[in-house]
mmCIF file of C-alpha atoms in Angstrom:
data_model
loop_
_atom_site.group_PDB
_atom_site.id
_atom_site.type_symbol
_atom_site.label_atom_id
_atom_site.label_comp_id
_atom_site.label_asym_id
_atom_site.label_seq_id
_atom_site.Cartn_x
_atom_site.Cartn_y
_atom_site.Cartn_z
ATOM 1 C CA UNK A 2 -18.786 -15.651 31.265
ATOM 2 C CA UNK A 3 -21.517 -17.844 29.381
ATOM 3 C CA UNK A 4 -22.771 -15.033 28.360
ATOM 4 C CA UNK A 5 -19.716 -13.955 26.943
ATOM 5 C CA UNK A 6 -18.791 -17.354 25.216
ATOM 6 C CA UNK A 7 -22.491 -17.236 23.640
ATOM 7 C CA UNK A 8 -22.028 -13.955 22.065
ATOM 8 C CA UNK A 9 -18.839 -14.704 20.873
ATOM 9 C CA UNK A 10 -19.903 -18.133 19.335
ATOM 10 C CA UNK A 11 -22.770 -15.989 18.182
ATOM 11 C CA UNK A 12 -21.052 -13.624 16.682
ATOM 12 C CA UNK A 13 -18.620 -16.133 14.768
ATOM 13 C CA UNK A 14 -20.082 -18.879 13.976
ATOM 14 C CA UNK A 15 -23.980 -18.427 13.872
ATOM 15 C CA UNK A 16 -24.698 -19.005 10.303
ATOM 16 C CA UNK A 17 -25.494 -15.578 8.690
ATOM 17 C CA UNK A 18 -27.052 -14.755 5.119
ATOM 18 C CA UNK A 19 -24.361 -14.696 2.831
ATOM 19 C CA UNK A 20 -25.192 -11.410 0.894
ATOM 20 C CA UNK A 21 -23.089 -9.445 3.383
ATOM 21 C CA UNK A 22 -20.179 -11.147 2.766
ATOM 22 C CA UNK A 23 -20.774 -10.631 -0.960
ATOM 23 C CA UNK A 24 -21.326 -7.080 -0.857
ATOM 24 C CA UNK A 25 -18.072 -7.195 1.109
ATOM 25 C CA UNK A 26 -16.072 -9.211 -1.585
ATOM 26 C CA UNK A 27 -17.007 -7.279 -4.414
ATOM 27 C CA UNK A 28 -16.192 -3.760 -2.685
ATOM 28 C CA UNK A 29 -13.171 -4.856 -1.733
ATOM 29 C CA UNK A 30 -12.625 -6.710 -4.817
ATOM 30 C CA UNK A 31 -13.478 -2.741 -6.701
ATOM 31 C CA UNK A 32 -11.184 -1.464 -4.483
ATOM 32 C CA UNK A 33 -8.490 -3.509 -4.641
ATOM 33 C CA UNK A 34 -8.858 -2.694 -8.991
ATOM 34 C CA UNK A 35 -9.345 0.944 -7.933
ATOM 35 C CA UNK A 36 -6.062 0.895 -6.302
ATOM 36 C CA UNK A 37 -4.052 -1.244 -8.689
ATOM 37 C CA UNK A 38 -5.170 0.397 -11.933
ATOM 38 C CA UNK A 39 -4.152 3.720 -10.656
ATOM 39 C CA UNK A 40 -1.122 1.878 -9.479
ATOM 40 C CA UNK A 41 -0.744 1.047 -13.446
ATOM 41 C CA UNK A 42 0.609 3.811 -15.473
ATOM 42 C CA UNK A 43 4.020 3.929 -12.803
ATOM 43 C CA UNK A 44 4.439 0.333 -11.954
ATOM 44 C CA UNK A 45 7.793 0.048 -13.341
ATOM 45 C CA UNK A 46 8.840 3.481 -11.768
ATOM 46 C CA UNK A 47 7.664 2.214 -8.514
ATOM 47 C CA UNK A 48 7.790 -1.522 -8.337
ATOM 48 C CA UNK A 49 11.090 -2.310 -10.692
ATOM 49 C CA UNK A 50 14.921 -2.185 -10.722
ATOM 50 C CA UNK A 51 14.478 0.396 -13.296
ATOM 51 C CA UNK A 52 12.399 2.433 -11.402
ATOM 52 C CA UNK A 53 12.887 4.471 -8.053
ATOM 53 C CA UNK A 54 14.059 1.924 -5.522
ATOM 54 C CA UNK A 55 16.324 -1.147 -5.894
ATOM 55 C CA UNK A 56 16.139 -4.339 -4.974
ATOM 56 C CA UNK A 57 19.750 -4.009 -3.842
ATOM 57 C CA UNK A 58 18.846 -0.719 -1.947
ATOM 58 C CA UNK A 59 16.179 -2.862 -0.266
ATOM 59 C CA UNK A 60 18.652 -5.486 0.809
ATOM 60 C CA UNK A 61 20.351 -2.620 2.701
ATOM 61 C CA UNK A 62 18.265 -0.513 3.898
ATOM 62 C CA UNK A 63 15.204 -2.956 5.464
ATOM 63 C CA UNK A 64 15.855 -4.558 8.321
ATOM 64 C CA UNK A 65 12.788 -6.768 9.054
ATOM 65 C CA UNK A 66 11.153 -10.025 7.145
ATOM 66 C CA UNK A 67 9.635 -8.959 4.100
ATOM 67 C CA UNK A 68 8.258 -11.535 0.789
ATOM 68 C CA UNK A 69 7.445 -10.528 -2.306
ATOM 69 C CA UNK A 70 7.502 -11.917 -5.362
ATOM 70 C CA UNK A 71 9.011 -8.815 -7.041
ATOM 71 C CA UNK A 72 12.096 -10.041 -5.181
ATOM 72 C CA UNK A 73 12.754 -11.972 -7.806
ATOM 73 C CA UNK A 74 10.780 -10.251 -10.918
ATOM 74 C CA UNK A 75 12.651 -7.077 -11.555
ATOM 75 C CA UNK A 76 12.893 -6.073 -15.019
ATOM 76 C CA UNK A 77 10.030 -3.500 -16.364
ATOM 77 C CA UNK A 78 8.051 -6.400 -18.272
ATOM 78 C CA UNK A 79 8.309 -8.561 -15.723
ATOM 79 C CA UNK A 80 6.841 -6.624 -13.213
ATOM 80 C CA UNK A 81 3.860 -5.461 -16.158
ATOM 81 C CA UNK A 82 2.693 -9.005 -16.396
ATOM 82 C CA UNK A 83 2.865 -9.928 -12.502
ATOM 83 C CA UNK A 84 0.622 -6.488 -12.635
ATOM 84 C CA UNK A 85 -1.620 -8.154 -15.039
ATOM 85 C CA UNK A 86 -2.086 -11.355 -12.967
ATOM 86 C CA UNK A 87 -3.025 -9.078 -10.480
ATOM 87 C CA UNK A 88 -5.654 -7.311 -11.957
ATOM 88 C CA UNK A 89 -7.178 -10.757 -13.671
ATOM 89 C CA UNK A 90 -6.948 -12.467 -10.316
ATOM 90 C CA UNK A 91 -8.524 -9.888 -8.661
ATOM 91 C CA UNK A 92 -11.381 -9.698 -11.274
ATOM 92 C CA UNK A 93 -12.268 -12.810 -10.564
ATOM 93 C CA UNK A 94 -12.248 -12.556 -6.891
ATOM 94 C CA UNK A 95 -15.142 -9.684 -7.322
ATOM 95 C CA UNK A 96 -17.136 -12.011 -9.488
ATOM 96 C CA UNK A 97 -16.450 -14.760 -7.590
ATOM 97 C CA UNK A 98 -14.492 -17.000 -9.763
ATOM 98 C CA UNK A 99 -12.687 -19.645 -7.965
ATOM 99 C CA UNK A 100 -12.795 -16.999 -4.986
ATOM 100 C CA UNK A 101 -10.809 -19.235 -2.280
ATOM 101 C CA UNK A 102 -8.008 -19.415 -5.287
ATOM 102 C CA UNK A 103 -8.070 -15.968 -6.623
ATOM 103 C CA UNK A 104 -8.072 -14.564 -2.943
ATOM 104 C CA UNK A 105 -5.339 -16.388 -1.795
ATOM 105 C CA UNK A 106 -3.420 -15.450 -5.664
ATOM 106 C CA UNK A 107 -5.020 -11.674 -4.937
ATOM 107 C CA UNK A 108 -3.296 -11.720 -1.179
ATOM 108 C CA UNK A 109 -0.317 -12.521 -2.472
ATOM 109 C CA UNK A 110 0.662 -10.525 -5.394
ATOM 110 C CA UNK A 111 -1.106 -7.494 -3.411
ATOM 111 C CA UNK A 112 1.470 -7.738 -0.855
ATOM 112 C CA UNK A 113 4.163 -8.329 -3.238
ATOM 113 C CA UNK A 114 4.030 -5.176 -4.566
ATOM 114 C CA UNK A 115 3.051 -3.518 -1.187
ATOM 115 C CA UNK A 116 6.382 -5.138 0.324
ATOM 116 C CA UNK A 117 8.630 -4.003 -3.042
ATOM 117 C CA UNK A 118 7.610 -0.260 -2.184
ATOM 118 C CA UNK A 119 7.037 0.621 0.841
ATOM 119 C CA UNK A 120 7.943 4.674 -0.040
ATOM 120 C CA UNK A 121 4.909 4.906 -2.045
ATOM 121 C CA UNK A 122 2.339 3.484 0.532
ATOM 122 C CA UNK A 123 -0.750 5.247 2.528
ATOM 123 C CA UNK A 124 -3.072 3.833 5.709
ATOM 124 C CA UNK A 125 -5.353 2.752 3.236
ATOM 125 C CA UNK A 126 -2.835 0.164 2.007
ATOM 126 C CA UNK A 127 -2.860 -1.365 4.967
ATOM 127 C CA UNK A 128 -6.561 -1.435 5.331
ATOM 128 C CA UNK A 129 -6.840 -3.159 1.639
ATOM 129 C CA UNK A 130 -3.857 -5.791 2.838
ATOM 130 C CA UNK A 131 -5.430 -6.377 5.928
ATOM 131 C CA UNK A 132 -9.340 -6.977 4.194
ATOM 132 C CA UNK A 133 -7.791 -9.134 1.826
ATOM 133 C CA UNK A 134 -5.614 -11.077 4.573
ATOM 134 C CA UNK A 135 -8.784 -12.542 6.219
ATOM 135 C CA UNK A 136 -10.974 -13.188 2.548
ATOM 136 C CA UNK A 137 -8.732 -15.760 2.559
ATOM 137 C CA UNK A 138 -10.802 -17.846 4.252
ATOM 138 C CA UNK A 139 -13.032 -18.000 1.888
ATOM 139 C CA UNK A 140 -15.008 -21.364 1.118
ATOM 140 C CA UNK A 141 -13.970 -22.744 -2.066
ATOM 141 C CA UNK A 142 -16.328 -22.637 -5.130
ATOM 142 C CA UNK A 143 -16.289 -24.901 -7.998
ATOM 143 C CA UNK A 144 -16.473 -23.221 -11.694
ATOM 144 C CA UNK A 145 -20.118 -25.010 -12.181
ATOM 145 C CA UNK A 146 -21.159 -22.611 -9.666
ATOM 146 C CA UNK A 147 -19.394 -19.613 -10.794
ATOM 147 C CA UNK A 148 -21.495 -19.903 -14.016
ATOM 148 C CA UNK A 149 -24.857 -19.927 -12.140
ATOM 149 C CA UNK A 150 -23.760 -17.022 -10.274
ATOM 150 C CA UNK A 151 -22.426 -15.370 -13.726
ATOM 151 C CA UNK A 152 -26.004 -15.872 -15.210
ATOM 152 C CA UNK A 153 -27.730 -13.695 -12.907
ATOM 153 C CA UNK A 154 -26.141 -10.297 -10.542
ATOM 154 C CA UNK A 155 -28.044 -11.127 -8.046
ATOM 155 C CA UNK A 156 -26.419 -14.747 -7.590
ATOM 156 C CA UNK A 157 -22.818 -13.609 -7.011
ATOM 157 C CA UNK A 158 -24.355 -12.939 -3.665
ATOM 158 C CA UNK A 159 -25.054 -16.926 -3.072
ATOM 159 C CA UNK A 160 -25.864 -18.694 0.408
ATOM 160 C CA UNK A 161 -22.816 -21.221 -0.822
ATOM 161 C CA UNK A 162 -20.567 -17.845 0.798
ATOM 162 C CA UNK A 163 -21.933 -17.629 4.055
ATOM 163 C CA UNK A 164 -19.781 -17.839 6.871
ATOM 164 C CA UNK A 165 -15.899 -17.545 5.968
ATOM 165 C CA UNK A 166 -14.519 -17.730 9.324
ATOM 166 C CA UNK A 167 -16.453 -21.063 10.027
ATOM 167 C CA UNK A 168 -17.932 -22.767 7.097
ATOM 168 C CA UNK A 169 -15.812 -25.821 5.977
ATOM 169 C CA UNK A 170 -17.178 -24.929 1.947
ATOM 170 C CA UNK A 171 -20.458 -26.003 0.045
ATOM 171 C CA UNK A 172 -20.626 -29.398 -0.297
ATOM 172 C CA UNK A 173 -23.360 -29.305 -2.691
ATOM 173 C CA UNK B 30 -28.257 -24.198 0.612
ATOM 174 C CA UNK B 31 -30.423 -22.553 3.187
ATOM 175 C CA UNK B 32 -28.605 -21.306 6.383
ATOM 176 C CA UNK B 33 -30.350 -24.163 8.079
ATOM 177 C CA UNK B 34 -28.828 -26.550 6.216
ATOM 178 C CA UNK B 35 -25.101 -26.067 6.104
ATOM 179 C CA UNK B 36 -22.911 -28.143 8.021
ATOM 180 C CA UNK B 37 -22.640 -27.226 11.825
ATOM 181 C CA UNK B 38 -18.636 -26.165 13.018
ATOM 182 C CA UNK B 39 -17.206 -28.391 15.225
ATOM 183 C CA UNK B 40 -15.915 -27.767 18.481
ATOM 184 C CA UNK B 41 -12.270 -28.003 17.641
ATOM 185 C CA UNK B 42 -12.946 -26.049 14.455
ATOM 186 C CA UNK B 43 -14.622 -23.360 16.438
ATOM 187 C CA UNK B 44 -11.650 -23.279 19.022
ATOM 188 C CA UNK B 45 -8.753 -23.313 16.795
ATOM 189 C CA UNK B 46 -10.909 -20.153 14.888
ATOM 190 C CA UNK B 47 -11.094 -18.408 18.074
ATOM 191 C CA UNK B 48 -7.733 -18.837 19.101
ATOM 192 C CA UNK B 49 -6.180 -17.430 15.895
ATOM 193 C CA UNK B 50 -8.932 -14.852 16.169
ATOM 194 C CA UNK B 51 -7.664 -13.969 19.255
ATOM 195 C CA UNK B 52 -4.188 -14.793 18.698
ATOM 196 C CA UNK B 53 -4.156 -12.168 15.561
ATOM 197 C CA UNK B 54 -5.775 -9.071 17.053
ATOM 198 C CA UNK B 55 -3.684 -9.686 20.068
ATOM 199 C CA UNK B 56 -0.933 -9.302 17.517
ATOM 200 C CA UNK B 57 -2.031 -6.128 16.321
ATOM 201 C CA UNK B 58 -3.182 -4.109 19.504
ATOM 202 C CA UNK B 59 -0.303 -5.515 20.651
ATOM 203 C CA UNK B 60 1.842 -4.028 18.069
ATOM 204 C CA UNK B 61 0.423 -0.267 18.009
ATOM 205 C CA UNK B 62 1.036 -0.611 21.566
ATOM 206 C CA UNK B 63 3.977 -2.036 21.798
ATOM 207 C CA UNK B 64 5.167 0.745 18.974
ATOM 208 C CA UNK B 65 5.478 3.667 21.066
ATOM 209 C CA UNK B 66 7.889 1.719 23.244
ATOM 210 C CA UNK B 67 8.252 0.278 26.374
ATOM 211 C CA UNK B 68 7.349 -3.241 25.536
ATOM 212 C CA UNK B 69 9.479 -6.053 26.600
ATOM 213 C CA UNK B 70 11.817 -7.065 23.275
ATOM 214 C CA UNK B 71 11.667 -10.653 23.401
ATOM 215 C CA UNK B 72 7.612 -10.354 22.945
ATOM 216 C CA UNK B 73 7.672 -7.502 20.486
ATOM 217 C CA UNK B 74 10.395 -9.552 18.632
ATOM 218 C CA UNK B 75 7.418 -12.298 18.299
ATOM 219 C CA UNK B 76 4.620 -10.557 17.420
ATOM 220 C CA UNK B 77 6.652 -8.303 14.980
ATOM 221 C CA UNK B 78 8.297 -11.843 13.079
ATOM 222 C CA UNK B 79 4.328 -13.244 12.607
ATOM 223 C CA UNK B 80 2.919 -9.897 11.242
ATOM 224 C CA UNK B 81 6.199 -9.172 9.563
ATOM 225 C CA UNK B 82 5.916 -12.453 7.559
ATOM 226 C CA UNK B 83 2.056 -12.028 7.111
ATOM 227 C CA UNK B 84 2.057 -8.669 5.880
ATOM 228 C CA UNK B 85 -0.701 -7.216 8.469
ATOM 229 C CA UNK B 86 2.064 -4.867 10.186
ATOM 230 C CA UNK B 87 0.596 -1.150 10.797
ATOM 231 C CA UNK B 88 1.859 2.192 11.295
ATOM 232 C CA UNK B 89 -0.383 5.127 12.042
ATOM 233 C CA UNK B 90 1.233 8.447 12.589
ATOM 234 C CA UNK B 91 -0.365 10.452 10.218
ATOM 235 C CA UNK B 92 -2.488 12.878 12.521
ATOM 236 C CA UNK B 93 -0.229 12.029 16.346
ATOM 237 C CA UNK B 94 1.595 12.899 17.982
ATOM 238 C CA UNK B 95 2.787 16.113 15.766
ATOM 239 C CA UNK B 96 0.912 16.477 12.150
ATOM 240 C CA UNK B 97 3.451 17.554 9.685
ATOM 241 C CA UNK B 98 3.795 21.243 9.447
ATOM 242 C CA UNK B 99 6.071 21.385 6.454
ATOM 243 C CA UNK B 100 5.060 21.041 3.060
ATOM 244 C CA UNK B 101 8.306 19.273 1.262
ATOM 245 C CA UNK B 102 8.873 18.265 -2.977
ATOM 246 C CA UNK B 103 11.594 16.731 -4.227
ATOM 247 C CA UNK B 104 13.831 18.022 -7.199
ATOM 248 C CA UNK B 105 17.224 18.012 -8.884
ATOM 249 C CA UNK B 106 19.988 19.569 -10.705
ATOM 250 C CA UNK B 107 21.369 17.580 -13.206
ATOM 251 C CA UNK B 108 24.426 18.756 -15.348
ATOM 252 C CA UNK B 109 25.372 16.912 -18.357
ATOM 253 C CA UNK B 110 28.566 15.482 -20.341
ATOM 254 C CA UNK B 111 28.729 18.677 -22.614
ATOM 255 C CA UNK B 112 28.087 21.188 -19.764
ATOM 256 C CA UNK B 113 24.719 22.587 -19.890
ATOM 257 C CA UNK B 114 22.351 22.319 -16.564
ATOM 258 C CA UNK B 115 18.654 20.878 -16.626
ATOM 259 C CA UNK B 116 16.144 20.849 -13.311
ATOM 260 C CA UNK B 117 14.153 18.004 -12.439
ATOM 261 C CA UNK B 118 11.007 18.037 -10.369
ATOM 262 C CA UNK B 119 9.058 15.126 -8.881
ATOM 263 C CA UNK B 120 5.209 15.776 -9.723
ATOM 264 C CA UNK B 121 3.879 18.270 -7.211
ATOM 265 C CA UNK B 122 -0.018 17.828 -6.575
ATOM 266 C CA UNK B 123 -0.134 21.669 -5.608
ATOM 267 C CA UNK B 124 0.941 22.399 -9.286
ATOM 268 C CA UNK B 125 -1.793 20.352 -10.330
ATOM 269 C CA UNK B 126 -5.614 20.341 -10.987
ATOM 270 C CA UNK B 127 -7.925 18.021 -8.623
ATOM 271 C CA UNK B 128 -7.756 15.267 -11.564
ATOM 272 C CA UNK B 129 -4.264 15.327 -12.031
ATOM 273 C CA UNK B 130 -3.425 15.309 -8.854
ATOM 274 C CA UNK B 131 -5.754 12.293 -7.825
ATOM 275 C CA UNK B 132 -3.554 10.239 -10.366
ATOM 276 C CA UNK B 133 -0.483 11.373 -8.927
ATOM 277 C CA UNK B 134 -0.854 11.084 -5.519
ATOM 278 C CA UNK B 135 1.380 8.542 -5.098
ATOM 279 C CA UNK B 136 4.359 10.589 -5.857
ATOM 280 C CA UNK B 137 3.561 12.881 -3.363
ATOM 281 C CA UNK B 138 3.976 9.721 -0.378
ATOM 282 C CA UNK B 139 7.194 8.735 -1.957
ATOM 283 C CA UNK B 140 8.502 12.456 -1.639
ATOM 284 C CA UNK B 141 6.961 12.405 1.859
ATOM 285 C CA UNK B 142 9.031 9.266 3.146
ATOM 286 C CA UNK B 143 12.095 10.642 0.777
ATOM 287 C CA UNK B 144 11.884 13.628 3.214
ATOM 288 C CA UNK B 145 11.233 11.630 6.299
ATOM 289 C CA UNK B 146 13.519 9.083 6.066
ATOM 290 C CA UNK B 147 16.877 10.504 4.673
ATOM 291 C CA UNK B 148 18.007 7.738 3.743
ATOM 292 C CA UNK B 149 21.476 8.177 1.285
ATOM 293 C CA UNK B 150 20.611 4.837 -0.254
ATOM 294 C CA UNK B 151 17.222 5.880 -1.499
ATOM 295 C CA UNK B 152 18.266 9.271 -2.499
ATOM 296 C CA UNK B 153 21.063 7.518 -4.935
ATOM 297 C CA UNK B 154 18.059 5.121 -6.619
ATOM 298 C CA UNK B 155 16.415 8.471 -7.000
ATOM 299 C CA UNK B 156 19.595 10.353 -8.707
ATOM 300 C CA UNK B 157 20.085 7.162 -11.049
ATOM 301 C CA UNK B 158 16.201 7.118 -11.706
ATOM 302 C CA UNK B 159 16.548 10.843 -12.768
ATOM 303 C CA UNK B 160 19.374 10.248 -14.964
ATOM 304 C CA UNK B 161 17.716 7.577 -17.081
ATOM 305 C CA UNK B 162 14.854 9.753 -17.047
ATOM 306 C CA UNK B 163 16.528 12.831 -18.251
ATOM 307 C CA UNK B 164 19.353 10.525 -20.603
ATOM 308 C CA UNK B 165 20.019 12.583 -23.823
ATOM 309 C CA UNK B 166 21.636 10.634 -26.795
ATOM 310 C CA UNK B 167 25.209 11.741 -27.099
ATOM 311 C CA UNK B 168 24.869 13.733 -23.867
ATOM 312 C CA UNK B 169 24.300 11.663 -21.105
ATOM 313 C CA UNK B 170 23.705 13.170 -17.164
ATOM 314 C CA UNK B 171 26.822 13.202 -15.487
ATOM 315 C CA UNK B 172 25.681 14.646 -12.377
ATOM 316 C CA UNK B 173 22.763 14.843 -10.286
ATOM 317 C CA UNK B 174 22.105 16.538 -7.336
ATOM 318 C CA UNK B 175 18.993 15.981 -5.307
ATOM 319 C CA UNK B 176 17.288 19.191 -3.440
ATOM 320 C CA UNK B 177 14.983 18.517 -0.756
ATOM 321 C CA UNK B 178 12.712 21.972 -0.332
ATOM 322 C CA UNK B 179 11.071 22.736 2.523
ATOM 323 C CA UNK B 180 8.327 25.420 3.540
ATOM 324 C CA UNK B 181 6.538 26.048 7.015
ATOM 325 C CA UNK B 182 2.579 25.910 6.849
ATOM 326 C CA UNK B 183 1.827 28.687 8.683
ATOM 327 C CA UNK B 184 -0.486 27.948 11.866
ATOM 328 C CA UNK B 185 -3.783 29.046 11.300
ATOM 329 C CA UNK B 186 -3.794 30.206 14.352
ATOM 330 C CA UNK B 187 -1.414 32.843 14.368
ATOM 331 C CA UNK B 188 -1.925 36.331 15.578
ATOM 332 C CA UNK B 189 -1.193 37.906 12.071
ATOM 333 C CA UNK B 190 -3.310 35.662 10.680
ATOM 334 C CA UNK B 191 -6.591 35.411 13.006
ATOM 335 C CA UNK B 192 -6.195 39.270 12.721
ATOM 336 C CA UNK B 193 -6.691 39.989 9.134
ATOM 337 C CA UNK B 194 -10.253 37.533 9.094
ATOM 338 C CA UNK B 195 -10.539 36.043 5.947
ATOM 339 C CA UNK B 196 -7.291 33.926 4.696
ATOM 340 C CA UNK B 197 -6.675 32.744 1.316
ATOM 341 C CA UNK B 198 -4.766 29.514 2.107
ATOM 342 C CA UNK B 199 -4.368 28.614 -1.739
ATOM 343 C CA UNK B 200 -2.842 31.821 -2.108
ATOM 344 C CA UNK B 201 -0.328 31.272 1.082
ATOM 345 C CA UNK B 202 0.531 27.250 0.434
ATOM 346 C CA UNK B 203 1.090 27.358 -2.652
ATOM 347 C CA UNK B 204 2.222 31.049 -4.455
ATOM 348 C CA UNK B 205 3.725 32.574 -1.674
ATOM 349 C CA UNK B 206 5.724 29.690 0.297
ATOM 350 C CA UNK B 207 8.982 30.119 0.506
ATOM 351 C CA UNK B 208 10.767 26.744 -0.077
ATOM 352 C CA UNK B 209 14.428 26.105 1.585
ATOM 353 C CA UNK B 210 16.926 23.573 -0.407
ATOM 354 C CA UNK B 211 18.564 21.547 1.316
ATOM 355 C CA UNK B 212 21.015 18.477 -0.657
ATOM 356 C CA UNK B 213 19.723 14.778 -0.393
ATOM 357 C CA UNK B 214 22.631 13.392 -2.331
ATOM 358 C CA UNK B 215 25.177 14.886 -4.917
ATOM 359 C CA UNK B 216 25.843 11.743 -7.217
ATOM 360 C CA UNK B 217 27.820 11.250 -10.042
ATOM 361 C CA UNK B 218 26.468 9.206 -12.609
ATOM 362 C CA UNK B 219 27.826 6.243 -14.190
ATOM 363 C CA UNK B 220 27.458 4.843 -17.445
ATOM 364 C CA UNK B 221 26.103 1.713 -16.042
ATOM 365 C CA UNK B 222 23.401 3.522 -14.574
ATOM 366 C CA UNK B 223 21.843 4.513 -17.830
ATOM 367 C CA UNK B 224 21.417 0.749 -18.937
#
């Protein structure tokens, strides 16, 4: 059982080089783009009132707990510029600007539009919700250090990012 | 910050981690589980409300139990105010190269769940979509019918087929199936739905 509890506190809360989790955050961070710029030429045929499902239908036909922000933004434009934050907030994520902000912003307007069409969804939309569910937890990061990352690749991948699950966040 | 020097976890820190840890993959299994049925409601009603609300519900059914063996589009009829006839069809990735058809892929899901779920609701949304789309000034869409088709994949393992050795399966999915109509929804269009 010791054994067991050691491996486990091992496995979560050893501190660990932070590159991994970098590498991590900026694939996901691609993919998330990936997925959302192809997303982009149909958003309002997917994701608005004007497009292929209704709010209203939605009311009706779905049966379970669902938030999204698209709930309330319906109109073609609308639904364009939550798009947009979506994109910018999930730019900055992959850099690793404000990354505890942007990935909680990226979460969020992910699932909105995951939750506002469910018809037009694969697996690997649940994957990308799910990866971006837990890089929530990531440490927060002040702008200062955002720069010195900026200035050189190699320092998006900072020691400030190691540990999600555990880490309470650089403190200097 | 070296690894050696950030701040140690404490122990309730590390125990409240574990227990959502825990708590959350519980969920899941749980739920996959819990999905083919035969899980007591009052649970399943729990986990499903917390992954509901979180977002990190899962379905996988693509391959089990029974891969689809029908290949399915989505199309319509739609008649307009002075009489003449126009058909619709939802972008098929088999009528496309490997380019356009990456960029399109997602209309091929949304034809997909169309097909699976059957829901009236949905098919109307679709029928008004396809009006606006196919609006013409002074002759608006009047009616719109919505055609599921439908075509078998053959088996690959079928007598006739293992028989004659070499199978063109381009050639068989997609120039010589044989697709079956059936009507999603016969609507009738009203002016408000062209706004």
């Amino acid at each position: 059982m010791n054994r067991i509890l050691a491996s486990w506190d091992r496995f979560f809360f050893q501190p660990q080089t932070a590159k991994v989790l970098g590498v991590y955050r900026i694939a996901i961070g691609l993919l998330t783009l990936y997925s959302f710029l192809l997303f982009a030429k149909d958003t309002t045929t997917f994701f608005s009132d004007q497009g292929l499902v209704t709010v209203a239908t939605l009311d009706k036909v779905v049966n379970r707990d669902w938030h999204s922000l698209l709930y309330w933004i319906r109109y073609p434009m609308g639904v364009r510029l939550v798009l947009a934050g979506l994109l910018v907030s999930g730019a900055c994520f992959t850099v690793g600007f404000y990354t505890q902000v942007s990935s909680i912003l990226l979460f969020l307007l992910v699932v909105s539009f995951h939750e506002r069409n469910g018809l037009v969804l694969n697996s690997g939309d649940a994957v990308l919700r799910t990866m971006l569910f837990f890089s929530c937890s990531h440490p927060r990061e002040r702008p200062s250090r955002w720069i010195a990352y900026g200035v050189g690749g190699s320092r998006w991948l900072a020691p400030q990012e190691a540990r999600s699950w555990s880490c309470p966040g650089p403190s200097g | 910050m070296e690894l050696q020097d950030q701040p140690t976890v404490s122990s309730l820190r590390k125990l409240l981690i574990s227990a959502f840890i825990v708590f959350h993959f519980g969920s899941v299994v749980f739920w996959l589980i819990a999905s083919g049925g035969g899980s007591p409601a009052p649970v399943v009603g729990l986990v499903a409300k917390y992954l509901h609300n979180t977002a990190q519900y899962q379905e996988w059914a693509m391959f089990a139990p029974n891969p689809l063996q029908i290949n399915r589009y989505l199309g319509a009829r739609v008649i307009f105010g002075r009489g003449n006839l126009k058909e619709y069809t939802f972008p098929r990735l088999s009528k496309m190269d490997i380019f356009e058809a990456w960029t399109q892929k997602r209309y091929r899901k949304y034809q997909q769940r169309m097909a699976d779920l059957k829901n009236p609701a949905y098919a109307e949304d679709a029928a008004r979509w396809i009006a606006r789309q196919m609006n013409e000034p002074g002759n608006p869409p009047v009616r719109v019918t919505l055609f599921l088709y439908e075509s078998p994949i053959p088996r690959h393992n079928r007598p006739e087929l293992r028989d004659a050795g070499w199978v063109d399966y381009t050639a068989l999915l997609r120039h010589q199936a044989v697709f079956v109509p059936t009507i999603a929804v016969d609507y009738l269009v009203q002016p408000e739905d062209l706004q």
